[in-house]
GROMACS .gro file of C-alpha atoms in nm:
model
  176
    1UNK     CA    1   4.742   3.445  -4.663
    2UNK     CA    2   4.677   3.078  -4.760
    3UNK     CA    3   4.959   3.005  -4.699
    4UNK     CA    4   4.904   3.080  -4.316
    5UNK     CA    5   4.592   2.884  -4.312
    6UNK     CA    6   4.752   2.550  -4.442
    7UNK     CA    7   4.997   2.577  -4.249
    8UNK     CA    8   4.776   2.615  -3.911
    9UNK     CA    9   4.510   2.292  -4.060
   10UNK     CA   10   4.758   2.024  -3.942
   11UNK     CA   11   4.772   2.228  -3.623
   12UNK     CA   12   4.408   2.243  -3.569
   13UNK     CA   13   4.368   1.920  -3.677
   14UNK     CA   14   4.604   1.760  -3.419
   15UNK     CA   15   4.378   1.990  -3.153
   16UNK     CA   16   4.078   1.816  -3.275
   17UNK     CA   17   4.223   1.478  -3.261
   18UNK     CA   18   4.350   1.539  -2.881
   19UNK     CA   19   4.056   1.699  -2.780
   20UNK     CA   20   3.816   1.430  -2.887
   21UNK     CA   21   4.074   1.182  -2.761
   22UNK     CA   22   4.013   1.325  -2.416
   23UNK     CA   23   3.671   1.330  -2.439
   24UNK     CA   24   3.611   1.011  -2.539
   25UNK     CA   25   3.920   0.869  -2.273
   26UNK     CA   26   3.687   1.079  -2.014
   27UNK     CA   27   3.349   0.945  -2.140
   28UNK     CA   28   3.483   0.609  -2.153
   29UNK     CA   29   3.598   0.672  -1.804
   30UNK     CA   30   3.306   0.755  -1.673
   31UNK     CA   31   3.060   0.499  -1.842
   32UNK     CA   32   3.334   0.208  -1.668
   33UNK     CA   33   3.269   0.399  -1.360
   34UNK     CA   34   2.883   0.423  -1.391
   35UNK     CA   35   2.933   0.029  -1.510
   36UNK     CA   36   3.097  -0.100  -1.220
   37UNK     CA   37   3.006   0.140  -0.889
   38UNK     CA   38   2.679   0.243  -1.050
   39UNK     CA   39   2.480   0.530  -0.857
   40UNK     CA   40   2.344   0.573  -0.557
   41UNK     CA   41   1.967   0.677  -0.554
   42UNK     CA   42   1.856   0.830  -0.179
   43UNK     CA   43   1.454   0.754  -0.130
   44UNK     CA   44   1.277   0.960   0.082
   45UNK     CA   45   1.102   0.713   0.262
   46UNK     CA   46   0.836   0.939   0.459
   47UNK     CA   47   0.758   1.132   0.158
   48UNK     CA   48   0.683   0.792  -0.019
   49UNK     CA   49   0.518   0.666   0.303
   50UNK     CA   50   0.293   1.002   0.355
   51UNK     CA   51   0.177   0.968   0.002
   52UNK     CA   52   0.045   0.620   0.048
   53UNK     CA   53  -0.123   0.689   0.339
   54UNK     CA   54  -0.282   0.999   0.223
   55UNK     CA   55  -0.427   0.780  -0.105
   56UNK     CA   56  -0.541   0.468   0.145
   57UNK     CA   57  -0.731   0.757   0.387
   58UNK     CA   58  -0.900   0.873   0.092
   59UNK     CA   59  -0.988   0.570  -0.043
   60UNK     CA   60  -1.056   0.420   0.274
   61UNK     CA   61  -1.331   0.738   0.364
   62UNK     CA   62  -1.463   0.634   0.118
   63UNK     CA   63  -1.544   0.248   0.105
   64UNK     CA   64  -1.584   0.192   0.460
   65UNK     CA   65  -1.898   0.363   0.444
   66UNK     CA   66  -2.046   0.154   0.158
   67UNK     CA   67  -1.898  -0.133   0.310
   68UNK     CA   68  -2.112  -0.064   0.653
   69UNK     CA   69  -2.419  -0.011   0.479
   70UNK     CA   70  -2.380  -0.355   0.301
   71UNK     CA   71  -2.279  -0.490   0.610
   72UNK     CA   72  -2.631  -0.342   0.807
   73UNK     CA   73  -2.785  -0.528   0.515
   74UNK     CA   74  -2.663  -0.837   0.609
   75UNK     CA   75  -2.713  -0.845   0.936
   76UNK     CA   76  -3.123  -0.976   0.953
   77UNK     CA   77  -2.971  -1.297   0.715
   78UNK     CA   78  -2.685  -1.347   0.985
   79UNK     CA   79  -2.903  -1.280   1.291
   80UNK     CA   80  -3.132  -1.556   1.112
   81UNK     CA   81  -2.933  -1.863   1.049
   82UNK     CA   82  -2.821  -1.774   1.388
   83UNK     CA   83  -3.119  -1.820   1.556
   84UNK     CA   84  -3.239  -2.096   1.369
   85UNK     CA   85  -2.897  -2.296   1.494
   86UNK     CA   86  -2.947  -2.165   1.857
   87UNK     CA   87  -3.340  -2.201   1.941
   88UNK     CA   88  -3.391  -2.534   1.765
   89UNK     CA   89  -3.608  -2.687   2.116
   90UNK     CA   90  -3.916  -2.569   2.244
   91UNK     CA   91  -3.775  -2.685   2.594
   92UNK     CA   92  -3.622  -2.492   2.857
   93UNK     CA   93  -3.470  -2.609   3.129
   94UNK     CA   94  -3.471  -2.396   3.502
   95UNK     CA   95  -3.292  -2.480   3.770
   96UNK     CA   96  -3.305  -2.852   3.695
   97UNK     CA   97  -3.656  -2.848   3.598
   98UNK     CA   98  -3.758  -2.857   3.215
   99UNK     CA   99  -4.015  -2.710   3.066
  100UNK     CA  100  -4.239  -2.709   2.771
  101UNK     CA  101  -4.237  -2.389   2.597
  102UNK     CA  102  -4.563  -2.346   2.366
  103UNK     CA  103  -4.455  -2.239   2.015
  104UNK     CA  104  -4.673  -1.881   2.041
  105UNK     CA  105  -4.448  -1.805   2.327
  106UNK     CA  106  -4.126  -1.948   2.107
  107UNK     CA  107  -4.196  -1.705   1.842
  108UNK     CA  108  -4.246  -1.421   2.052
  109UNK     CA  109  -3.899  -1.480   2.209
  110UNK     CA  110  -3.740  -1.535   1.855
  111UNK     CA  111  -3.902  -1.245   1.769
  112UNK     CA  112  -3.781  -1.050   2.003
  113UNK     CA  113  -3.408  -1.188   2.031
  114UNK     CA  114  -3.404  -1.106   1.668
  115UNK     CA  115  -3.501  -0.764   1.618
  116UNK     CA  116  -3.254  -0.698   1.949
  117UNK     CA  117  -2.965  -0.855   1.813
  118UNK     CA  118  -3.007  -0.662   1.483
  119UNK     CA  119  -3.065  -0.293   1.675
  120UNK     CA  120  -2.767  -0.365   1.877
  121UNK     CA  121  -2.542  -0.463   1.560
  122UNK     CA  122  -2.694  -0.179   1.350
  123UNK     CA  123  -2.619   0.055   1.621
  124UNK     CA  124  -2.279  -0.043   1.686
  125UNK     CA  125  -2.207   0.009   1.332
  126UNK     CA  126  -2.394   0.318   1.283
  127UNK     CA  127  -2.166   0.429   1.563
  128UNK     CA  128  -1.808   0.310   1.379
  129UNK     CA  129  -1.635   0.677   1.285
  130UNK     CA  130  -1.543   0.592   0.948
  131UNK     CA  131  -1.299   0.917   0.945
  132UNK     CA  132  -1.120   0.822   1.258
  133UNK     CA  133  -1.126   0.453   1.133
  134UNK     CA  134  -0.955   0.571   0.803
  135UNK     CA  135  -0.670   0.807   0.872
  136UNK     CA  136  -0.591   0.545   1.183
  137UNK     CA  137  -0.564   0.272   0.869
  138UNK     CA  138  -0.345   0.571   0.704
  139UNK     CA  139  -0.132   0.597   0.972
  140UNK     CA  140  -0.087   0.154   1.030
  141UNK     CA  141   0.017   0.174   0.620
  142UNK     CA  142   0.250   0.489   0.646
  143UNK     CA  143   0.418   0.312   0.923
  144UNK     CA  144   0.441  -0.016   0.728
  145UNK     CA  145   0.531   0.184   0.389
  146UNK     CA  146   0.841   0.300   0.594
  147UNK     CA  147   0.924  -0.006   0.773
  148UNK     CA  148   0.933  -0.191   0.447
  149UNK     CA  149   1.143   0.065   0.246
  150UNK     CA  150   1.388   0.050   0.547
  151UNK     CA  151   1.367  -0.313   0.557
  152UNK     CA  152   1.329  -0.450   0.235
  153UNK     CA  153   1.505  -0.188   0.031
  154UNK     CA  154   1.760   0.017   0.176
  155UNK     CA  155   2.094  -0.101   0.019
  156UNK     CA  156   1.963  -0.309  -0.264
  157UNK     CA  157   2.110  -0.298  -0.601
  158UNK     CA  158   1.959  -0.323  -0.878
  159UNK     CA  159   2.070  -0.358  -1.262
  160UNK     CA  160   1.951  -0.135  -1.526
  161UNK     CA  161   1.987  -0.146  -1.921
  162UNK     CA  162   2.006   0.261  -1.953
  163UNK     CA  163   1.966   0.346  -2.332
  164UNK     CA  164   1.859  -0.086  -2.361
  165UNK     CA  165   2.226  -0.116  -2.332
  166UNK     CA  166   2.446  -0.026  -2.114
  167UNK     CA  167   2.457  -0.160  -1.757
  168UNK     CA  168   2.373   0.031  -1.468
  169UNK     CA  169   2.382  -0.082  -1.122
  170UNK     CA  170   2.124   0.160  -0.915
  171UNK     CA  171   2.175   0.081  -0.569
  172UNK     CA  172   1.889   0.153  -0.344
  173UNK     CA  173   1.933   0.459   0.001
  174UNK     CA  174   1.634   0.483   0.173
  175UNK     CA  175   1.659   0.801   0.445
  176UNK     CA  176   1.338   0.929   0.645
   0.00000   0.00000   0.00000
């Protein structure tokens, strides 16, 4: 019975040998291949587009509101040094004719251009939807997202060490 099994080791042996011959002549193969055509990686470009835009509409439903409210804020200071650069004279002039205006009546009309301008540029920003405002910014970046894929990436190879490495080029399809 031993006799059978030495006589089957240079057998198996040989096997082995072959065997991980061939799988090392096909890993070899196919590292050379991976080396030189590298692999094609398909991006889904509305998938990556939808997902930016859905962040940017959250994000953006939320700061546009804070960023009104700062802006209201703002508005007497603006509404200020604008008057003070427009109403600098205490004369008007009609129809040719110019007149003294007496600085009682001045004030009044400052007064009064003042408070108007900032009711009329608190009310157009109390009236800004900020939801409408945001998903139409959502729908601007998902447009660019997928324009810029398309343009800017679609076909591009890139080079990557896989394992720190080996060379792999990773070339770039970008479908919608």
């Amino acid at each position: 019975m031993q006799q059978r099994r030495r006589a089957h080791l240079p057998s198996f042996l040989a096997g082995f040998a072959s065997a991980l011959f061939l799988f090392l002549l096909l890993f070899g193969g196919v590292v050379l291949l991976l080396t030189y055509h590298g692999v094609t990686v398909t991006l889904n470009s509305g998938e990556i587009a939808r997902m930016v835009r859905e962040r940017v509409v959250i994000q953006a439903r939320e700061d546009l509101p804070r960023l009104i409210d700062t802006a209201k804020t703002k508005i007497p200071s603006i509404v200020e040094a604008q008057m003070r650069e427009q109403l600098i004279s205490d004369r008007m002039e009609i129809a040719g004719f110019v007149f003294r205006v007496p600085e009682e009546l001045l004030g009044q009309l400052r007064q009064s251009i003042r408070e108007s301008a900032e009711q009329a540029a608190t009310k157009i920003l109390e009236g800004v939807d900020t939801s409408a405002l945001a998903e139409n910014m959502g729908d601007n970046v998902y447009l660019t997202v997928q324009e810029t894929l398309s343009q800017e990436l679609h076909g591009k190879i890139f080079e990557v060490l896989a394992y720190g490495r080996l060379p792999l080029r990773v070339r770039l399809q970008i479908s919608n």
